[in-house]
Coordinates of C-alpha atoms and ligand atoms in Angstrom, one line a residue:
M1422 CA 25.7 -39.4 22.3
Q1423 CA 28.1 -36.5 21.6
Q1424 CA 29.3 -35.6 18.2
P1425 CA 31.1 -38.6 16.6
G1426 CA 34.8 -38.6 16.2
T1427 CA 35.7 -36.6 19.3
T1428 CA 37.4 -38.0 22.4
R1429 CA 34.2 -37.2 24.2
D1430 CA 32.6 -39.9 22.1
R1431 CA 34.6 -43.0 23.1
A1432 CA 32.6 -46.2 23.6
L1433 CA 33.6 -49.5 25.4
V1434 CA 31.9 -52.8 24.5
I1435 CA 32.5 -55.6 27.0
G1436 CA 31.6 -59.0 25.4
A1437 CA 32.5 -57.7 22.0
S1438 CA 33.2 -61.3 20.8
G1439 CA 29.5 -62.1 21.1
G1440 CA 26.8 -61.9 18.5
I1441 CA 25.1 -58.8 19.8
G1442 CA 28.3 -57.2 21.4
G1443 CA 30.2 -57.5 18.1
A1444 CA 27.3 -56.0 16.1
L1445 CA 27.0 -53.1 18.7
A1446 CA 30.8 -52.4 18.4
S1447 CA 30.7 -52.4 14.6
A1448 CA 27.6 -50.2 14.4
L1449 CA 29.1 -47.7 16.8
E1450 CA 32.3 -47.7 14.7
R1451 CA 30.3 -47.0 11.5
R1452 CA 28.8 -44.0 13.3
G1453 CA 32.3 -42.6 13.9
H1454 CA 32.7 -43.5 17.5
E1455 CA 36.1 -44.6 18.8
V1456 CA 35.3 -48.1 20.1
R1457 CA 37.3 -50.2 22.5
R1458 CA 36.4 -53.9 22.4
L1459 CA 36.9 -56.2 25.3
S1460 CA 36.1 -59.9 25.6
R1461 CA 37.1 -63.1 27.3
T1462 CA 38.5 -64.7 24.1
G1463 CA 40.3 -61.5 23.0
D1464 CA 41.5 -60.1 26.3
G1465 CA 41.1 -62.7 29.0
L1466 CA 38.4 -60.7 30.8
D1467 CA 36.5 -63.5 32.5
L1468 CA 33.3 -62.5 34.4
L1469 CA 33.9 -65.5 36.7
D1470 CA 37.3 -64.1 37.8
E1471 CA 37.2 -60.8 39.5
P1472 CA 41.0 -60.1 39.3
S1473 CA 40.7 -60.4 35.5
I1474 CA 37.9 -57.8 35.5
E1475 CA 39.9 -55.4 37.7
Q1476 CA 43.0 -55.9 35.5
A1477 CA 41.1 -55.2 32.3
A1478 CA 39.6 -52.0 33.8
R1479 CA 43.0 -50.8 35.1
G1480 CA 44.6 -51.3 31.6
L1481 CA 42.2 -48.8 30.0
P1482 CA 43.3 -45.2 29.5
G1483 CA 40.8 -42.3 29.5
E1484 CA 37.1 -42.1 29.9
F1485 CA 34.2 -43.6 27.9
R1486 CA 30.8 -41.9 27.3
L1487 CA 29.3 -45.2 26.7
I1488 CA 30.0 -48.5 28.4
L1489 CA 28.0 -51.5 27.1
V1490 CA 28.1 -54.9 28.8
A1491 CA 27.0 -57.5 26.3
T1492 CA 28.2 -60.7 28.0
G1493 CA 26.0 -63.6 29.1
A1494 CA 25.0 -67.2 28.5
L1495 CA 21.9 -69.3 28.4
T1496 CA 23.6 -72.7 28.3
I1497 CA 26.4 -73.1 30.9
A1498 CA 28.5 -76.2 31.4
G1499 CA 26.2 -78.1 29.0
R1500 CA 23.1 -77.2 31.0
G1501 CA 20.5 -75.3 29.0
P1502 CA 17.4 -73.6 30.4
E1503 CA 15.0 -75.7 32.5
K1504 CA 11.6 -76.6 31.1
T1505 CA 10.2 -77.0 34.7
I1506 CA 11.5 -76.6 38.2
M1507 CA 11.9 -80.4 38.3
E1508 CA 15.0 -79.9 36.1
L1509 CA 16.6 -77.3 38.4
S1510 CA 19.9 -78.1 39.9
Q1511 CA 21.9 -76.2 42.5
E1512 CA 24.7 -76.0 40.0
S1513 CA 22.6 -74.6 37.1
M1514 CA 21.2 -71.8 39.3
Q1515 CA 24.6 -71.0 40.8
D1516 CA 26.3 -70.9 37.4
Q1517 CA 23.5 -68.6 36.0
L1518 CA 23.7 -66.2 38.9
L1519 CA 27.5 -66.1 38.8
L1520 CA 27.7 -65.3 35.1
N1521 CA 24.6 -63.3 34.4
A1522 CA 24.2 -61.3 37.6
V1523 CA 27.4 -61.3 39.7
G1524 CA 29.7 -60.9 36.7
P1525 CA 28.1 -57.7 35.3
A1526 CA 27.9 -56.4 38.9
L1527 CA 31.7 -56.8 39.2
V1528 CA 32.1 -55.1 35.8
F1529 CA 30.0 -52.1 37.1
K1530 CA 32.2 -52.1 40.3
H1531 CA 35.5 -51.9 38.4
F1532 CA 34.5 -49.9 35.3
H1533 CA 32.1 -47.2 36.5
H1534 CA 34.9 -44.8 37.3
L1535 CA 35.7 -44.7 33.6
L1536 CA 32.5 -42.7 33.0
P1537 CA 33.2 -39.0 32.8
R1538 CA 32.5 -37.0 35.9
R1539 CA 30.5 -34.4 34.0
G1540 CA 28.2 -34.6 31.0
R1541 CA 25.8 -37.3 29.7
S1542 CA 27.1 -40.8 29.8
V1543 CA 25.5 -44.3 29.6
L1544 CA 26.3 -47.5 31.3
A1545 CA 24.1 -50.2 29.8
V1546 CA 23.9 -54.0 30.2
L1547 CA 22.0 -56.6 28.2
S1548 CA 19.4 -58.2 30.3
A1549 CA 16.4 -60.1 29.0
R1550 CA 12.6 -59.6 29.1
V1551 CA 12.3 -63.1 30.7
G1552 CA 14.0 -61.5 33.7
S1553 CA 10.9 -59.5 34.3
I1554 CA 8.9 -60.8 37.2
G1555 CA 5.8 -58.9 36.3
D1556 CA 5.9 -60.1 32.7
N1557 CA 6.4 -63.8 33.5
R1558 CA 3.3 -65.7 32.4
L1559 CA 4.9 -68.9 31.1
G1560 CA 7.2 -70.3 33.8
G1561 CA 10.3 -72.3 32.7
W1562 CA 13.9 -71.1 32.4
I1563 CA 14.0 -70.6 36.1
S1564 CA 17.7 -70.1 36.6
Y1565 CA 18.2 -67.7 33.6
R1566 CA 15.1 -65.7 34.6
T1567 CA 16.3 -65.5 38.2
A1568 CA 19.8 -64.4 37.2
K1569 CA 18.4 -61.7 34.9
A1570 CA 16.0 -60.5 37.6
A1571 CA 19.0 -60.2 39.9
L1572 CA 20.9 -58.4 37.2
N1573 CA 18.0 -55.9 37.0
Q1574 CA 18.3 -55.2 40.7
V1575 CA 22.1 -54.7 40.2
V1576 CA 21.2 -52.0 37.6
R1577 CA 18.7 -50.3 39.8
T1578 CA 21.0 -50.1 42.8
T1579 CA 24.0 -49.0 40.7
A1580 CA 21.9 -46.3 39.0
I1581 CA 21.0 -44.8 42.4
E1582 CA 24.5 -44.9 43.7
L1583 CA 26.0 -43.7 40.5
A1584 CA 23.8 -40.5 40.6
R1585 CA 25.7 -39.4 43.7
I1586 CA 29.1 -39.5 42.0
R1587 CA 28.3 -39.1 38.2
R1588 CA 25.3 -36.8 38.2
D1589 CA 24.6 -37.1 34.5
A1590 CA 25.3 -40.8 34.1
I1591 CA 22.5 -43.1 33.0
C1592 CA 22.5 -46.7 34.0
V1593 CA 20.0 -49.1 32.3
A1594 CA 19.2 -52.7 31.6
L1595 CA 18.3 -53.4 27.9
H1596 CA 16.4 -56.2 26.3
P1597 CA 17.8 -56.8 22.8
G1598 CA 14.8 -58.7 21.4
T1599 CA 15.0 -62.3 20.2
V1600 CA 18.3 -62.3 18.3
A1601 CA 19.9 -65.0 16.1
T1602 CA 23.2 -65.7 17.9
A1603 CA 25.0 -68.7 19.2
L1604 CA 23.3 -68.1 22.6
S1605 CA 19.7 -68.3 21.2
Q1606 CA 20.3 -70.7 18.2
P1607 CA 19.5 -74.0 20.0
W1608 CA 16.3 -72.6 21.5
L1609 CA 14.8 -70.7 18.7
G1610 CA 12.7 -73.4 17.1
R1611 CA 10.1 -71.7 15.0
H1612 CA 10.4 -68.4 16.9
A1613 CA 11.2 -65.4 14.7
A1614 CA 14.5 -63.8 15.4
V1615 CA 16.2 -60.6 14.2
S1616 CA 19.9 -60.4 13.1
P1617 CA 22.4 -59.1 15.6
Q1618 CA 22.9 -56.1 13.3
E1619 CA 19.2 -55.1 13.4
S1620 CA 19.1 -55.5 17.2
A1621 CA 22.3 -53.4 17.6
Q1622 CA 20.8 -50.6 15.5
H1623 CA 17.6 -50.6 17.6
L1624 CA 19.6 -50.6 20.9
I1625 CA 21.7 -47.7 19.8
E1626 CA 18.6 -45.7 18.9
V1627 CA 17.2 -46.5 22.4
I1628 CA 20.5 -45.4 24.0
D1629 CA 20.5 -42.2 22.0
Q1630 CA 17.0 -41.3 23.4
L1631 CA 17.8 -42.1 27.1
E1632 CA 17.5 -39.2 29.5
R1633 CA 18.7 -38.8 33.0
G1634 CA 15.3 -39.7 34.4
D1635 CA 15.5 -43.1 32.7
S1636 CA 18.4 -44.1 34.8
G1637 CA 17.7 -47.3 36.8
G1638 CA 15.2 -48.4 34.1
F1639 CA 14.7 -51.5 32.0
F1640 CA 14.0 -50.9 28.3
A1641 CA 13.3 -53.1 25.3
W1642 CA 14.9 -52.8 21.8
D1643 CA 11.9 -50.6 20.7
G1644 CA 12.4 -48.1 23.6
Q1645 CA 9.4 -49.4 25.6
P1646 CA 9.9 -49.7 29.3
I1647 CA 9.6 -53.3 30.7
C1648 CA 8.1 -53.8 34.1
W1649 CA 10.3 -55.3 36.8
Ligands
LIG1840 N1 20.3 -63.6 21.6 C1 19.1 -63.4 22.2 O1 18.0 -63.7 21.6 C2 19.0 -62.6 23.5 C3 17.8 -62.3 24.0 C4 17.7 -61.6 25.3 C5 18.8 -61.3 25.9 N2 20.1 -61.6 25.4 C6 21.3 -61.3 26.2 O2 22.2 -60.6 25.3 C7 23.5 -60.8 25.8 C8 24.4 -61.2 24.7 O3 23.9 -62.4 24.1 P1 24.3 -62.9 22.6 O4 23.1 -63.5 22.0 O5 25.1 -61.9 21.9 O6 25.2 -64.2 23.0 P2 26.6 -64.7 22.4 O7 26.7 -64.4 20.9 O8 26.7 -66.1 22.8 O9 27.7 -63.8 23.2 C9 27.9 -64.1 24.5 C10 29.1 -63.2 25.0 O10 29.2 -63.4 26.4 C11 30.6 -63.6 26.6 N3 30.8 -64.5 27.8 C12 30.3 -65.6 28.1 N4 30.8 -66.1 29.2 C13 31.7 -65.2 29.6 C14 32.6 -65.1 30.7 N5 32.7 -66.0 31.7 N6 33.4 -64.0 30.8 C15 33.4 -63.0 29.9 N7 32.6 -63.1 28.8 C16 31.8 -64.2 28.7 C17 31.1 -64.3 25.4 O11 32.5 -64.1 25.3 P3 33.5 -65.2 24.6 O12 32.9 -65.5 23.3 O13 34.8 -64.3 24.4 O14 33.8 -66.3 25.5 C18 30.4 -63.5 24.3 O15 31.1 -62.3 24.1 C19 23.4 -61.9 26.9 O16 23.4 -61.3 28.2 C20 22.0 -62.5 26.7 O17 21.4 -63.0 27.9 C21 20.2 -62.3 24.2

């Protein structure tokens, strides 16, 4: 990131009402960045409603060096992740794809022009390691996994296209780790989880280290690349 406190240093967090999104926005503010927070509850930006996304983007003045998309859900309309494919329903997969893949794709569509034409900038979205096809050894969670895998393809495609119009922009998918938030809470069981603040700190360090050649990649909270 550029020097804190300058207009070149503005950051936008979409999904800032969430556990990780809120922690990312606060951590960036503490570092001196000028942060614009957007969310469904705060601003009516609903990822299931393209006009609301377009309107939110149109209402923003100026450019952002960093755009973070921290929206998402694991349980939608009362349907949590499936234990086996026998629990799959058409609705659960549709809902997952719409929110976790199509929604961020529409955000990219309507917000990417807010990245500066010149100089380093980052467009990052929170994906999940379980969206990795190569890393899948357990099965289960078929709709969420599928939606995150689709999101990763959205990132890869956007990165390639973005390079043609924003030469220095970096577009990546990030895995925040297992983080104690409303999203994960019902499914954590005895799994260890870090706080949103700790995850945000790691993610910002990863973002700081990203180079142009990393665009189109998928990275974990510790900076390690994750296979597709
Ligand atoms: N927590 C984890 O362990 C974990 C692990 C891997 C990946 N992730 C990913 O990290 C991201 C953030 O998760 P989190 O744990 O911070 O969850 P969270 O605390 O439940 O926050 C979810 C965020 O998504 C927003 N959202 C949900 N539906 C939306 C919609 N239709 N339109 C606009 N915004 C919507 C919520 O907005 P409102 O509250 O304003 O409705 C909220 O800001 C997700 O993509 C998740 O898949 C989390």
